[in-house]
Amino acid sequence: MNSIISPLLTTAITAADKTFYTLRTDIVEGRIAAGSKLSEAELSTKYGVSRAIIREAISRLVSCHIVERKANIGARVVALSLEGLIELYQVRESLEGMAARLAAQNMTAEQITELNALLNQHAASVKDSQSYYQEAGDVDFHYRIIIGSHNTQLITLLTEGIYHLVRMYRVQLGMAGPRVTTAFAEHQHIAQAIANRDAELAEMLMRRHITYSRQNIEHKLHSQPQKGSL
Amino acid sequence: MNSIISPLLTTAITAADKTFYTLRTDIVEGRIAAGSKLSEAELSTKYGVSRAIIREAISRLVSCHIVERKANIGARVVALSLEGLIELYQVRESLEGMAARLAAQNMTAEQITELNALLNQHAASVKDSQSYYQEAGDVDFHYRIIIGSHNTQLITLLTEGIYHLVRMYRVQLGMAGPRVTTAFAEHQHIAQAIANRDAELAEMLMRRHITYSRQNIEHKLHSQPQKGSL
DNA sequence: AACCCTTAGATTGTCGACAATAGTCTGATA
DNA sequence: TATCAGACTATTGTCGACAATCTAAGGGTT
């Protein structure tokens, strides 16, 4: 889909790495249910690796906040709630707002050109079938701005941490959000601000953009008390 | 010193946990130099545990961005640079600004009272010897606001991730920043905004507060090209 | 019947040994 | 002398086994 799933590493890939990526995908995409227990022995036979590998993979998932572990008891996939998803959106608002600000300052001319090309490409998709833009396109747009911030810490936090969490919540809570066309217009305005090197405006627009999404979720929270599949 | 170092866990503490905390402290406090290699066998004998424990501890440090690891080659403490520290301050500005905003909305009356009590206590210290406030007091103040945000994701990111990194950079780059008395005044203004439940203002003041610190560092960067002990 | 203690099973934590890979040194050849 | 091939050493990656801990079942007591 896009390069968020498997980061661009020049270094060798070990069995523990593969198991980590596989396990994470299985959880994020919902093949392993939220709240379910992760038995080391069970996963060991399932993925055909030793328990040590499984343990390392689980440890990393704990670091990502995808899994919680209690000593001598075991590891469980985190429990999902709309409140938790809202918390994540608050963090996103903060971090991606800063990313947009820094992108306006630091993006190269090429990166800006590519960002606009991406939007033009999306414009066509939006007219045809609005379905495409819903997921991959949105992720791509945000991803490029994050990378454009040129801030390593920020990039790592968002692409290796927050984004997988957000996706997990959205998939498992069944948040196939609408907001397609309006979101597209917001993306255009953000890209414009970045092209104008207007850092203040870029940050403000990005924060609003994410705030709208969050409010959209909060609205669902209040209209239908519990939607979670848990 | 304060509860950031060892989080409040009700669960049992395993040998891997202890080793992780010890190793992290040794690195953050500079007893293990930045950029140095972490030999598993060496650390195994040094801390008196098996290599498996060391490997788990290192894995966790990698997740914290304190250590970098290449497959089949080994792990090194991250290289320090003022540029990296500045990147961290940008992330802090973003996250702690949001924390202040949320704290103004969500802090309990007790928490606000305690925050003011802390500031009063500091006021005395500042008059006597300005040295105290430099480190622990500053951390305490920020810590309470982070906790006051009541956003689990935000709290974890800051207290288990960013803060140890910032401290490591500051210790090892020899950043015993001045800005003592002015910082204290800024803290007072932030606390006032939170007490008034003025979320907008609290965020703005916190962001400025951290921006000032960052600019203070950037100034050093330009005046003395390389200060790093590496 | 309710409660507590003991015991058995299963799961996690820890360890030492083996396998695989990276880096180094030697030595032969052009 | 410079360079490349190959073996050797050291370090990391992976594995299966043992130890420690938690959970549940069973029996006994009040």
Short mmCIF file of C-alpha atoms (C1' of nucleotides) in Angstrom, two decimals:
data_model
loop_
_atom_site.label_atom_id
_atom_site.label_comp_id
_atom_site.label_asym_id
_atom_site.label_seq_id
_atom_site.Cartn_x
_atom_site.Cartn_y
_atom_site.Cartn_z
CA MET A 1 0.00 0.00 0.00
CA ASN A 2 2.50 2.59 1.12
CA SER A 3 5.82 2.77 2.84
CA ILE A 4 4.44 3.30 6.30
CA ILE A 5 3.91 -0.40 6.80
CA SER A 6 7.49 -1.50 6.32
CA PRO A 7 9.99 1.31 6.84
CA LEU A 8 12.89 1.79 4.52
CA LEU A 9 15.70 -0.05 6.25
CA THR A 10 18.98 -0.74 4.55
CA THR A 11 19.95 -3.15 7.32
CA ALA A 12 19.30 -6.87 7.27
CA ILE A 13 15.91 -8.18 8.29
CA THR A 14 15.89 -10.76 11.03
CA ALA A 15 13.26 -13.33 11.90
CA ALA A 16 12.25 -11.28 14.93
CA ASP A 17 11.66 -8.30 12.64
CA LYS A 18 9.45 -10.28 10.29
CA THR A 19 7.48 -11.76 13.16
CA PHE A 20 7.02 -8.30 14.65
CA TYR A 21 5.72 -6.87 11.39
CA THR A 22 3.44 -9.86 10.79
CA LEU A 23 2.04 -9.84 14.28
CA ARG A 24 1.49 -6.10 14.19
CA THR A 25 -0.35 -6.32 10.88
CA ASP A 26 -2.48 -9.19 12.14
CA ILE A 27 -3.48 -7.11 15.14
CA VAL A 28 -3.91 -3.78 13.38
CA GLU A 29 -5.99 -5.30 10.59
CA GLY A 30 -8.19 -7.04 13.12
CA ARG A 31 -7.24 -10.65 12.46
CA ILE A 32 -6.33 -10.82 16.12
CA ALA A 33 -9.10 -9.27 18.16
CA ALA A 34 -8.63 -6.37 20.53
CA GLY A 35 -8.39 -7.43 24.14
CA SER A 36 -7.45 -11.00 23.29
CA LYS A 37 -4.62 -12.77 25.04
CA LEU A 38 -1.34 -13.41 23.27
CA SER A 39 -0.09 -16.82 24.34
CA GLU A 40 3.61 -17.19 23.62
CA ALA A 41 3.45 -20.93 23.04
CA GLU A 42 0.45 -20.59 20.77
CA LEU A 43 1.98 -17.84 18.65
CA SER A 44 5.23 -19.76 18.57
CA THR A 45 3.63 -22.70 16.79
CA LYS A 46 1.38 -20.45 14.71
CA TYR A 47 4.26 -18.47 13.19
CA GLY A 48 6.78 -21.30 13.29
CA VAL A 49 9.45 -19.58 15.36
CA SER A 50 10.82 -20.04 18.83
CA ARG A 51 9.31 -18.44 21.89
CA ALA A 52 12.23 -16.06 22.17
CA ILE A 53 11.29 -14.51 18.84
CA ILE A 54 7.68 -14.19 19.91
CA ARG A 55 8.74 -12.59 23.15
CA GLU A 56 10.81 -10.01 21.35
CA ALA A 57 7.98 -9.23 18.94
CA ILE A 58 5.57 -8.81 21.84
CA SER A 59 8.02 -6.57 23.66
CA ARG A 60 8.17 -4.29 20.67
CA LEU A 61 4.40 -4.23 20.39
CA VAL A 62 4.30 -3.21 24.04
CA SER A 63 6.60 -0.30 23.21
CA CYS A 64 4.17 0.72 20.46
CA HIS A 65 1.27 0.65 22.96
CA ILE A 66 -0.48 -1.93 20.81
CA VAL A 67 -0.09 -4.60 23.47
CA GLU A 68 -0.07 -4.53 27.25
CA ARG A 69 1.89 -7.01 29.31
CA LYS A 70 1.83 -7.91 32.97
CA ALA A 71 4.77 -9.77 34.45
CA ASN A 72 4.15 -13.49 34.98
CA ILE A 73 0.63 -13.12 33.68
CA GLY A 74 0.86 -12.42 30.00
CA ALA A 75 0.25 -10.01 27.17
CA ARG A 76 -3.05 -8.79 25.79
CA VAL A 77 -3.94 -6.64 22.83
CA VAL A 78 -5.00 -3.27 24.21
CA ALA A 79 -8.65 -2.71 24.89
CA LEU A 80 -10.23 -0.33 22.43
CA SER A 81 -12.52 2.53 23.26
CA LEU A 82 -13.70 5.64 21.51
CA GLU A 83 -12.23 7.65 24.35
CA GLY A 84 -8.82 6.14 23.58
CA LEU A 85 -9.22 6.99 19.91
CA ILE A 86 -10.05 10.56 20.82
CA GLU A 87 -6.92 10.77 22.92
CA LEU A 88 -4.93 9.62 19.92
CA TYR A 89 -6.48 12.30 17.75
CA GLN A 90 -5.47 14.92 20.29
CA VAL A 91 -1.89 13.72 20.05
CA ARG A 92 -2.14 13.67 16.27
CA GLU A 93 -3.49 17.22 16.23
CA SER A 94 -0.50 18.33 18.21
CA LEU A 95 2.22 16.41 16.37
CA GLU A 96 0.90 16.73 12.84
CA GLY A 97 0.24 20.41 13.38
CA MET A 98 3.91 20.80 14.20
CA ALA A 99 4.79 18.60 11.23
CA ALA A 100 2.85 20.91 8.91
CA ARG A 101 4.58 23.94 10.42
CA LEU A 102 8.01 22.41 9.91
CA ALA A 103 7.08 21.12 6.47
CA ALA A 104 6.26 24.67 5.38
CA GLN A 105 9.74 25.65 6.50
CA ASN A 106 11.78 22.64 5.45
CA MET A 107 10.14 20.83 2.55
CA THR A 108 12.21 20.83 -0.60
CA ALA A 109 10.82 22.25 -3.81
CA GLU A 110 10.60 18.73 -5.24
CA GLN A 111 8.66 17.48 -2.26
CA ILE A 112 6.17 20.29 -2.64
CA THR A 113 5.79 19.54 -6.33
CA GLU A 114 5.17 15.89 -5.55
CA LEU A 115 2.64 16.80 -2.90
CA ASN A 116 0.67 18.87 -5.40
CA ALA A 117 0.91 16.10 -7.98
CA LEU A 118 -0.54 13.71 -5.42
CA LEU A 119 -3.45 16.05 -4.80
CA ASN A 120 -4.16 16.45 -8.51
CA GLN A 121 -4.16 12.70 -8.86
CA HIS A 122 -6.58 12.47 -5.97
CA ALA A 123 -8.84 15.11 -7.45
CA ALA A 124 -9.63 12.74 -10.31
CA SER A 125 -10.27 9.83 -7.96
CA VAL A 126 -12.60 11.91 -5.88
CA LYS A 127 -14.75 12.77 -8.89
CA ASP A 128 -14.95 9.16 -10.04
CA SER A 129 -15.39 7.08 -6.96
CA GLN A 130 -15.06 8.68 -3.60
CA SER A 131 -14.14 5.39 -2.02
CA TYR A 132 -10.46 5.41 -2.89
CA TYR A 133 -9.63 8.60 -1.13
CA GLN A 134 -11.04 7.33 2.10
CA GLU A 135 -8.02 5.46 3.33
CA ALA A 136 -4.83 5.22 1.31
CA GLY A 137 -5.00 8.69 -0.17
CA ASP A 138 -5.49 10.33 3.16
CA VAL A 139 -2.62 8.38 4.68
CA ASP A 140 -0.35 9.25 1.76
CA PHE A 141 -1.04 12.94 2.07
CA HIS A 142 -0.35 13.07 5.77
CA TYR A 143 2.66 10.82 5.38
CA ARG A 144 4.34 13.18 2.92
CA ILE A 145 3.88 16.16 5.15
CA ILE A 146 5.28 14.26 8.11
CA ILE A 147 8.34 13.29 6.10
CA GLY A 148 8.57 16.86 4.86
CA SER A 149 9.03 18.10 8.39
CA HIS A 150 12.60 16.77 8.25
CA ASN A 151 12.40 16.17 12.00
CA THR A 152 13.57 12.64 12.72
CA GLN A 153 11.94 12.36 16.13
CA LEU A 154 8.62 13.57 14.83
CA ILE A 155 8.75 11.25 11.83
CA THR A 156 9.51 8.21 13.94
CA LEU A 157 6.86 8.97 16.54
CA LEU A 158 4.16 9.34 13.93
CA THR A 159 4.99 6.72 11.33
CA GLU A 160 6.15 3.96 13.66
CA GLY A 161 3.86 4.68 16.58
CA ILE A 162 0.73 6.74 16.33
CA TYR A 163 -0.34 5.77 12.85
CA HIS A 164 -0.53 2.04 13.48
CA LEU A 165 -2.49 2.70 16.63
CA VAL A 166 -4.92 5.00 14.87
CA ARG A 167 -5.41 2.47 12.11
CA MET A 168 -6.03 -0.31 14.60
CA TYR A 169 -8.65 1.71 16.42
CA ARG A 170 -10.35 2.77 13.22
CA VAL A 171 -10.44 -0.71 11.74
CA GLN A 172 -11.62 -2.48 14.85
CA LEU A 173 -14.12 0.15 15.92
CA GLY A 174 -15.50 0.25 12.38
CA MET A 175 -14.68 3.89 11.71
CA ALA A 176 -14.78 4.09 7.94
CA GLY A 177 -15.24 7.81 8.27
CA PRO A 178 -17.10 9.91 5.73
CA ARG A 179 -15.81 13.45 5.37
CA VAL A 180 -14.29 12.50 2.03
CA THR A 181 -14.84 15.53 -0.12
CA THR A 182 -14.55 18.11 2.61
CA ALA A 183 -11.33 16.49 3.77
CA PHE A 184 -9.98 16.78 0.24
CA ALA A 185 -10.62 20.52 0.19
CA GLU A 186 -8.85 20.85 3.52
CA HIS A 187 -5.88 18.98 2.12
CA GLN A 188 -5.71 21.43 -0.74
CA HIS A 189 -5.65 24.40 1.59
CA ILE A 190 -2.90 22.85 3.69
CA ALA A 191 -0.80 22.14 0.62
CA GLN A 192 -1.29 25.71 -0.51
CA ALA A 193 -0.09 27.09 2.79
CA ILE A 194 2.98 24.87 2.64
CA ALA A 195 3.71 25.96 -0.93
CA ASN A 196 3.50 29.57 0.28
CA ARG A 197 5.93 28.72 3.08
CA ASP A 198 3.32 29.99 5.53
CA ALA A 199 4.22 27.91 8.59
CA GLU A 200 1.70 29.47 10.94
CA LEU A 201 -1.22 28.90 8.60
CA ALA A 202 -0.13 25.39 7.66
CA GLU A 203 -0.08 24.38 11.31
CA MET A 204 -3.43 25.98 12.03
CA LEU A 205 -5.11 24.35 9.04
CA MET A 206 -3.66 20.93 9.84
CA ARG A 207 -4.81 21.18 13.42
CA ARG A 208 -8.30 22.14 12.34
CA HIS A 209 -8.34 19.35 9.80
CA ILE A 210 -7.61 16.78 12.49
CA THR A 211 -9.89 18.45 15.00
CA TYR A 212 -12.77 18.10 12.55
CA SER A 213 -12.08 14.38 12.25
CA ARG A 214 -11.99 14.06 16.01
CA GLN A 215 -15.23 15.93 16.45
CA ASN A 216 -16.73 13.68 13.85
CA ILE A 217 -15.81 10.72 16.03
CA GLU A 218 -17.00 12.39 19.21
CA HIS A 219 -20.33 12.93 17.56
CA LYS A 220 -20.63 9.22 16.90
CA LEU A 221 -19.62 8.58 20.49
CA HIS A 222 -22.57 10.54 21.79
CA SER A 223 -25.13 9.44 19.23
CA GLN A 224 -24.47 5.71 19.61
CA PRO A 225 -23.20 5.00 23.14
CA GLN A 226 -21.18 1.87 22.34
CA LYS A 227 -20.19 0.77 18.87
CA GLY A 228 -17.04 -1.15 19.75
CA SER A 229 -16.97 -4.76 18.63
CA LEU A 230 -15.33 -5.72 21.89
CA MET B 1 14.17 12.55 42.83
CA ASN B 2 10.77 12.33 41.25
CA SER B 3 8.47 9.68 39.92
CA ILE B 4 9.47 10.06 36.32
CA ILE B 5 12.45 7.79 36.76
CA SER B 6 10.58 4.69 37.89
CA PRO B 7 6.92 4.75 36.94
CA LEU B 8 4.25 3.66 39.35
CA LEU B 9 3.69 0.05 38.45
CA THR B 10 1.55 -2.22 40.56
CA THR B 11 2.77 -5.23 38.62
CA ALA B 12 5.77 -7.34 39.59
CA ILE B 13 9.23 -6.19 38.60
CA THR B 14 11.28 -8.65 36.63
CA ALA B 15 15.04 -8.85 36.19
CA ALA B 16 14.68 -7.54 32.67
CA ASP B 17 12.82 -4.51 34.02
CA LYS B 18 15.54 -3.74 36.55
CA THR B 19 18.27 -4.16 33.98
CA PHE B 20 16.40 -1.88 31.59
CA TYR B 21 16.02 0.85 34.21
CA THR B 22 19.64 0.52 35.32
CA LEU B 23 21.01 0.59 31.82
CA ARG B 24 18.84 3.54 30.88
CA THR B 25 19.98 5.51 33.90
CA ASP B 26 23.60 4.68 33.23
CA ILE B 27 23.23 5.99 29.70
CA VAL B 28 21.08 9.01 30.47
CA GLU B 29 23.33 10.13 33.31
CA GLY B 30 26.37 9.77 31.11
CA ARG B 31 28.09 6.83 32.79
CA ILE B 32 27.92 5.13 29.43
CA ALA B 33 29.10 7.55 26.77
CA ALA B 34 27.01 8.58 23.78
CA GLY B 35 27.96 6.75 20.63
CA SER B 36 29.63 3.89 22.49
CA LYS B 37 28.98 0.31 21.55
CA LEU B 38 26.84 -1.91 23.78
CA SER B 39 28.39 -5.37 23.78
CA GLU B 40 25.88 -7.95 24.94
CA ALA B 41 28.49 -10.26 26.49
CA GLU B 42 30.19 -7.37 28.25
CA LEU B 43 26.97 -5.98 29.72
CA SER B 44 25.93 -9.50 30.64
CA THR B 45 28.91 -9.94 32.96
CA LYS B 46 28.76 -6.32 34.12
CA TYR B 47 25.17 -6.53 35.35
CA GLY B 48 25.29 -10.22 36.28
CA VAL B 49 22.42 -11.40 34.14
CA SER B 50 22.10 -13.57 31.07
CA ARG B 51 22.45 -12.24 27.55
CA ALA B 52 18.72 -12.69 26.96
CA ILE B 53 18.00 -10.12 29.65
CA ILE B 54 20.50 -7.71 28.16
CA ARG B 55 19.00 -8.20 24.74
CA GLU B 56 15.53 -7.37 26.03
CA ALA B 57 16.79 -4.28 27.82
CA ILE B 58 18.56 -3.11 24.68
CA SER B 59 15.46 -3.75 22.60
CA ARG B 60 13.49 -1.50 24.89
CA LEU B 61 16.12 1.19 24.73
CA VAL B 62 15.90 1.00 20.96
CA SER B 63 12.17 1.63 21.23
CA CYS B 64 12.94 4.70 23.35
CA HIS B 65 15.34 5.99 20.66
CA ILE B 66 18.13 5.98 23.21
CA VAL B 67 19.96 3.19 21.41
CA GLU B 68 20.29 2.25 17.76
CA ARG B 69 20.78 -1.33 16.64
CA LYS B 70 21.84 -2.85 13.36
CA ALA B 71 21.14 -6.51 12.72
CA ASN B 72 24.17 -8.77 13.12
CA ILE B 73 26.35 -5.78 13.93
CA GLY B 74 25.29 -4.50 17.30
CA ALA B 75 23.80 -1.71 19.32
CA ARG B 76 25.22 1.76 19.97
CA VAL B 77 24.07 4.60 22.16
CA VAL B 78 22.68 7.26 19.83
CA ALA B 79 25.03 9.95 18.65
CA LEU B 80 24.28 13.29 20.21
CA SER B 81 24.07 16.57 18.39
CA LEU B 82 22.62 19.96 19.13
CA GLU B 83 20.49 19.57 16.02
CA GLY B 84 18.97 16.45 17.53
CA LEU B 85 18.29 18.25 20.77
CA ILE B 86 16.57 21.03 18.87
CA GLU B 87 14.38 18.47 17.11
CA LEU B 88 13.40 17.13 20.52
CA TYR B 89 12.46 20.58 21.72
CA GLN B 90 10.22 21.01 18.69
CA VAL B 91 8.42 17.82 19.63
CA ARG B 92 8.22 18.97 23.23
CA GLU B 93 6.78 22.30 22.18
CA SER B 94 4.06 20.51 20.31
CA LEU B 95 3.21 17.84 22.88
CA GLU B 96 3.56 19.90 26.02
CA GLY B 97 1.61 22.72 24.47
CA MET B 98 -1.23 20.26 23.98
CA ALA B 99 -0.70 18.95 27.50
CA ALA B 100 -1.12 22.46 28.90
CA ARG B 101 -4.26 22.96 26.83
CA LEU B 102 -5.77 19.70 28.09
CA ALA B 103 -4.59 20.38 31.63
CA ALA B 104 -6.52 23.64 31.64
CA GLN B 105 -9.60 21.66 30.68
CA ASN B 106 -9.14 18.49 32.70
CA MET B 107 -7.03 19.14 35.79
CA THR B 108 -8.89 18.57 39.03
CA ALA B 109 -9.18 21.36 41.58
CA GLU B 110 -6.77 19.48 43.86
CA GLN B 111 -4.20 19.16 41.13
CA ILE B 112 -4.35 22.88 40.47
CA THR B 113 -3.96 23.60 44.17
CA GLU B 114 -0.94 21.33 44.35
CA LEU B 115 0.55 22.96 41.29
CA ASN B 116 0.31 26.39 42.90
CA ALA B 117 1.74 25.02 46.13
CA LEU B 118 4.69 23.70 44.18
CA LEU B 119 5.27 27.09 42.63
CA ASN B 120 5.14 28.85 45.99
CA GLN B 121 7.62 26.38 47.34
CA HIS B 122 9.86 27.11 44.37
CA ALA B 123 9.55 30.85 44.85
CA ALA B 124 11.42 30.52 48.12
CA SER B 125 14.10 28.34 46.57
CA VAL B 126 14.62 30.80 43.78
CA LYS B 127 15.24 33.64 46.21
CA ASP B 128 17.73 31.64 48.26
CA SER B 129 19.80 29.68 45.80
CA GLN B 130 18.82 29.63 42.19
CA SER B 131 20.57 26.34 41.68
CA TYR B 132 17.77 24.09 42.89
CA TYR B 133 15.21 25.23 40.43
CA GLN B 134 17.45 24.48 37.55
CA GLU B 135 16.66 20.83 37.20
CA ALA B 136 14.29 19.02 39.53
CA GLY B 137 11.90 21.90 40.02
CA ASP B 138 11.51 22.47 36.33
CA VAL B 139 10.91 18.78 35.71
CA ASP B 140 8.37 18.59 38.51
CA PHE B 141 6.39 21.51 37.15
CA HIS B 142 6.21 20.13 33.65
CA TYR B 143 5.51 16.66 34.96
CA ARG B 144 2.42 17.78 36.86
CA ILE B 145 0.97 19.52 33.87
CA ILE B 146 1.56 16.48 31.70
CA ILE B 147 -0.21 14.28 34.22
CA GLY B 148 -2.94 16.91 34.48
CA SER B 149 -3.73 16.49 30.80
CA HIS B 150 -5.42 13.18 31.67
CA ASN B 151 -4.48 11.91 28.22
CA THR B 152 -2.84 8.51 28.60
CA GLN B 153 -1.11 8.52 25.24
CA LEU B 154 0.33 11.96 25.81
CA ILE B 155 1.50 11.08 29.31
CA THR B 156 3.25 7.93 28.19
CA LEU B 157 4.93 9.56 25.21
CA LEU B 158 6.35 12.34 27.31
CA THR B 159 7.26 10.68 30.59
CA GLU B 160 8.54 7.38 29.21
CA GLY B 161 10.03 8.65 25.99
CA ILE B 162 10.86 12.25 25.34
CA TYR B 163 11.94 13.24 28.83
CA HIS B 164 14.67 10.67 29.20
CA LEU B 165 15.97 11.61 25.78
CA VAL B 166 15.98 15.30 26.61
CA ARG B 167 17.75 14.65 29.87
CA MET B 168 20.38 12.51 28.17
CA TYR B 169 21.09 15.17 25.60
CA ARG B 170 21.24 17.92 28.21
CA VAL B 171 23.52 15.98 30.54
CA GLN B 172 25.91 14.77 27.90
CA LEU B 173 26.06 17.98 25.90
CA GLY B 174 26.61 19.92 29.11
CA MET B 175 23.46 22.02 28.87
CA ALA B 176 23.02 23.23 32.43
CA GLY B 177 20.85 26.01 31.06
CA PRO B 178 20.51 29.39 32.74
CA ARG B 179 17.12 31.00 32.29
CA VAL B 180 16.29 30.22 35.89
CA THR B 181 14.40 33.24 37.09
CA THR B 182 12.74 34.06 33.80
CA ALA B 183 11.62 30.45 33.48
CA PHE B 184 10.06 30.69 36.91
CA ALA B 185 7.99 33.69 35.91
CA GLU B 186 6.84 31.82 32.82
CA HIS B 187 5.79 28.90 34.97
CA GLN B 188 3.70 31.22 37.07
CA HIS B 189 1.89 32.58 34.05
CA ILE B 190 1.17 29.10 32.75
CA ALA B 191 -0.20 28.00 36.11
CA GLN B 192 -2.39 31.08 36.19
CA ALA B 193 -3.85 30.33 32.78
CA ILE B 194 -4.57 26.76 33.86
CA ALA B 195 -6.23 27.97 37.06
CA ASN B 196 -8.40 30.25 34.91
CA ARG B 197 -9.28 27.27 32.70
CA ASP B 198 -7.98 29.25 29.75
CA ALA B 199 -6.90 26.41 27.49
CA GLU B 200 -5.88 28.57 24.54
CA LEU B 201 -3.64 30.77 26.62
CA ALA B 202 -2.13 27.89 28.57
CA GLU B 203 -1.09 26.20 25.35
CA MET B 204 0.33 29.38 23.87
CA LEU B 205 2.34 30.19 27.00
CA MET B 206 3.70 26.68 27.28
CA ARG B 207 4.76 26.67 23.67
CA ARG B 208 6.50 29.99 24.07
CA HIS B 209 8.16 28.78 27.24
CA ILE B 210 9.68 25.80 25.45
CA THR B 211 10.45 27.84 22.35
CA TYR B 212 12.52 30.20 24.48
CA SER B 213 14.51 27.28 25.84
CA ARG B 214 15.06 25.99 22.33
CA GLN B 215 16.20 29.35 21.07
CA ASN B 216 18.55 29.52 24.01
CA ILE B 217 20.11 26.30 22.80
CA GLU B 218 20.18 27.41 19.19
CA HIS B 219 22.08 30.49 20.27
CA LYS B 220 24.73 28.30 21.85
CA LEU B 221 24.83 26.24 18.71
CA HIS B 222 25.78 29.25 16.63
CA SER B 223 28.12 30.89 19.11
CA GLN B 224 30.20 27.78 19.83
CA PRO B 225 30.14 25.47 16.83
CA GLN B 226 30.73 22.20 18.67
CA LYS B 227 30.40 21.70 22.40
CA GLY B 228 29.58 17.99 22.43
CA SER B 229 31.89 15.86 24.56
CA LEU B 230 31.82 13.15 21.94
"C1'" DA C 1 -22.95 -24.33 52.07
"C1'" DA C 2 -19.17 -21.19 52.31
"C1'" DC C 3 -14.39 -20.52 52.99
"C1'" DC C 4 -9.50 -21.53 53.09
"C1'" DC C 5 -5.50 -24.29 52.27
"C1'" DT C 6 -3.06 -27.46 49.38
"C1'" DT C 7 -1.81 -29.31 45.17
"C1'" DA C 8 -1.49 -29.83 40.16
"C1'" DG C 9 -1.31 -27.80 35.70
"C1'" DA C 10 -0.12 -24.30 32.63
"C1'" DT C 11 2.21 -20.02 31.44
"C1'" DT C 12 5.87 -16.83 31.75
"C1'" DG C 13 10.83 -15.58 33.08
"C1'" DT C 14 15.59 -16.87 32.72
"C1'" DC C 15 19.44 -19.32 31.17
"C1'" DG C 16 23.23 -21.62 28.51
"C1'" DA C 17 24.37 -23.63 24.02
"C1'" DC C 18 24.32 -23.77 19.06
"C1'" DA C 19 23.89 -21.44 14.37
"C1'" DA C 20 24.66 -17.58 11.37
"C1'" DT C 21 26.75 -13.41 10.14
"C1'" DA C 22 30.28 -9.49 10.17
"C1'" DG C 23 34.96 -8.08 10.60
"C1'" DT C 24 39.97 -9.25 10.61
"C1'" DC C 25 44.08 -11.33 9.52
"C1'" DT C 26 46.99 -14.09 6.68
"C1'" DG C 27 48.99 -15.33 2.58
"C1'" DA C 28 49.26 -16.07 -2.26
"C1'" DT C 29 49.31 -13.86 -6.79
"C1'" DA C 30 49.79 -10.28 -10.36
"C1'" DT D 1 53.76 -3.57 -3.31
"C1'" DA D 2 48.91 -3.73 -3.89
"C1'" DT D 3 44.99 -6.60 -4.10
"C1'" DC D 4 41.98 -10.27 -3.54
"C1'" DA D 5 40.60 -14.96 -1.67
"C1'" DG D 6 40.01 -17.67 2.15
"C1'" DA D 7 40.15 -18.97 6.88
"C1'" DC D 8 39.61 -17.44 11.62
"C1'" DT D 9 37.67 -14.93 15.45
"C1'" DA D 10 34.30 -12.41 17.69
"C1'" DT D 11 29.62 -10.93 18.00
"C1'" DT D 12 24.84 -11.37 17.26
"C1'" DG D 13 20.55 -14.27 16.19
"C1'" DT D 14 17.93 -18.33 17.42
"C1'" DC D 15 16.63 -22.22 19.95
"C1'" DG D 16 15.15 -25.69 23.50
"C1'" DA D 17 15.23 -26.65 28.47
"C1'" DC D 18 14.81 -25.42 33.28
"C1'" DA D 19 13.09 -22.33 37.11
"C1'" DA D 20 9.66 -19.25 39.05
"C1'" DT D 21 5.12 -17.65 39.22
"C1'" DC D 22 0.18 -17.50 38.52
"C1'" DT D 23 -4.43 -19.93 38.01
"C1'" DA D 24 -7.64 -23.36 38.94
"C1'" DA D 25 -9.33 -27.50 40.94
"C1'" DG D 26 -10.07 -30.40 44.89
"C1'" DG D 27 -10.59 -31.60 49.56
"C1'" DG D 28 -11.08 -30.55 54.14
"C1'" DT D 29 -12.91 -27.65 57.97
"C1'" DT D 30 -16.21 -24.64 60.38
#
